[in-house]
Amino acid sequence: KQALLQIGANNENLEKIFLDGKKIEENSNQILEFTKEIKKIDIKMKTLVFKTLWEIVLSDNKSGIYENNLMRRICGLLYFPDKLSGEIKSKIIGNNKQ
């Protein structure tokens, strides 16, 4: 929710965004139509996407081998530097320890 608010959504239309996204996902059988749009955005917005994903993964203050593997695969799909993803993860872990 926070990421959507940062990119210009407001509380009134968040529910519609989620419901529309759910409908689209349910009627799709490929991941490419989702990843091609994110590949087009600039690195600043991709960084926000990865920060949000890592916050979800680390919401229980740990990440397992499957979660780490998933994030590495997402980096490849979205042409996002794996090193930058690791830095985001480390920063979130550091913030969670404080």
Short mmCIF file of C-alpha atoms in Angstrom, two decimals:
data_model
loop_
_atom_site.label_atom_id
_atom_site.label_comp_id
_atom_site.label_asym_id
_atom_site.label_seq_id
_atom_site.Cartn_x
_atom_site.Cartn_y
_atom_site.Cartn_z
CA LYS A 1 0.00 0.00 0.00
CA GLN A 2 2.78 2.41 0.93
CA ALA A 3 4.51 1.91 -2.43
CA LEU A 4 1.29 2.68 -4.31
CA LEU A 5 0.81 5.84 -2.27
CA GLN A 6 4.35 6.91 -3.12
CA ILE A 7 3.74 6.55 -6.87
CA GLY A 8 0.62 8.68 -6.83
CA ALA A 9 -2.26 6.44 -5.78
CA ASN A 10 -4.58 7.65 -3.07
CA ASN A 11 -6.58 5.83 -0.43
CA GLU A 12 -9.80 6.22 -2.40
CA ASN A 13 -8.61 4.29 -5.44
CA LEU A 14 -6.35 1.69 -3.78
CA GLU A 15 -9.17 -0.85 -3.45
CA LYS A 16 -10.00 -0.45 -7.15
CA ILE A 17 -6.32 -0.87 -8.09
CA PHE A 18 -6.10 -4.10 -6.06
CA LEU A 19 -9.35 -5.51 -7.46
CA ASP A 20 -8.40 -4.62 -11.05
CA GLY A 21 -4.98 -6.22 -10.57
CA LYS A 22 -6.52 -9.36 -9.13
CA LYS A 23 -8.88 -9.70 -12.12
CA ILE A 24 -6.03 -9.23 -14.59
CA GLU A 25 -3.88 -11.79 -12.78
CA GLU A 26 -6.69 -14.35 -12.66
CA ASN A 27 -7.22 -14.06 -16.41
CA SER A 28 -3.56 -14.35 -17.36
CA ASN A 29 -1.42 -17.40 -17.93
CA GLN A 30 1.94 -15.71 -18.53
CA ILE A 31 4.25 -13.65 -16.39
CA LEU A 32 5.67 -11.73 -19.38
CA GLU A 33 2.77 -9.34 -19.66
CA PHE A 34 3.42 -8.25 -16.07
CA THR A 35 7.20 -8.04 -16.21
CA LYS A 36 7.38 -6.12 -19.50
CA GLU A 37 5.73 -3.08 -17.91
CA ILE A 38 8.06 -3.04 -14.91
CA LYS A 39 11.11 -3.45 -17.17
CA LYS A 40 10.22 -0.09 -18.74
CA ILE A 41 10.27 1.94 -15.51
CA ASP A 42 13.36 3.80 -14.34
CA ILE A 43 15.77 2.42 -11.75
CA LYS A 44 14.35 4.66 -9.00
CA MET A 45 10.89 3.12 -9.35
CA LYS A 46 12.32 -0.41 -9.72
CA THR A 47 14.23 0.21 -6.50
CA LEU A 48 10.96 1.10 -4.78
CA VAL A 49 9.41 -2.12 -6.13
CA PHE A 50 12.30 -4.20 -4.77
CA LYS A 51 12.28 -2.38 -1.44
CA THR A 52 8.60 -3.25 -1.10
CA LEU A 53 9.17 -6.87 -2.11
CA TRP A 54 12.01 -7.24 0.41
CA GLU A 55 9.88 -5.68 3.14
CA ILE A 56 7.25 -8.32 2.45
CA VAL A 57 9.80 -11.15 2.39
CA LEU A 58 11.43 -9.91 5.58
CA SER A 59 8.19 -9.12 7.41
CA ASP A 60 8.91 -12.07 9.71
CA ASN A 61 12.52 -10.84 10.18
CA LYS A 62 14.03 -13.73 8.21
CA SER A 63 14.39 -14.99 4.67
CA GLY A 64 14.86 -18.59 3.65
CA ILE A 65 16.62 -20.11 0.66
CA TYR A 66 13.41 -20.19 -1.37
CA GLU A 67 12.64 -16.54 -0.73
CA ASN A 68 16.21 -15.52 -1.58
CA ASN A 69 16.08 -17.61 -4.75
CA LEU A 70 12.77 -16.03 -5.74
CA MET A 71 14.17 -12.54 -5.30
CA ARG A 72 17.23 -13.41 -7.43
CA ARG A 73 14.92 -14.72 -10.15
CA ILE A 74 12.81 -11.57 -10.00
CA CYS A 75 16.00 -9.51 -10.40
CA GLY A 76 16.71 -11.37 -13.62
CA LEU A 77 13.16 -11.03 -14.91
CA LEU A 78 13.06 -7.28 -14.29
CA TYR A 79 16.66 -6.49 -15.27
CA PHE A 80 17.44 -5.25 -11.77
CA PRO A 81 21.00 -5.47 -10.41
CA ASP A 82 21.28 -8.37 -7.95
CA LYS A 83 23.88 -6.40 -5.99
CA LEU A 84 21.45 -3.51 -5.50
CA SER A 85 18.77 -5.95 -4.38
CA GLY A 86 21.20 -7.34 -1.80
CA GLU A 87 21.98 -3.83 -0.55
CA ILE A 88 18.26 -3.12 -0.14
CA LYS A 89 17.84 -6.38 1.78
CA SER A 90 20.80 -5.57 4.07
CA LYS A 91 19.47 -2.09 4.79
CA ILE A 92 16.02 -3.45 5.71
CA ILE A 93 17.59 -6.09 7.97
CA GLY A 94 19.67 -3.35 9.62
CA ASN A 95 16.61 -1.16 10.15
CA ASN A 96 14.67 -4.09 11.63
CA LYS A 97 17.40 -4.70 14.23
CA GLN A 98 17.16 -1.15 15.55
#
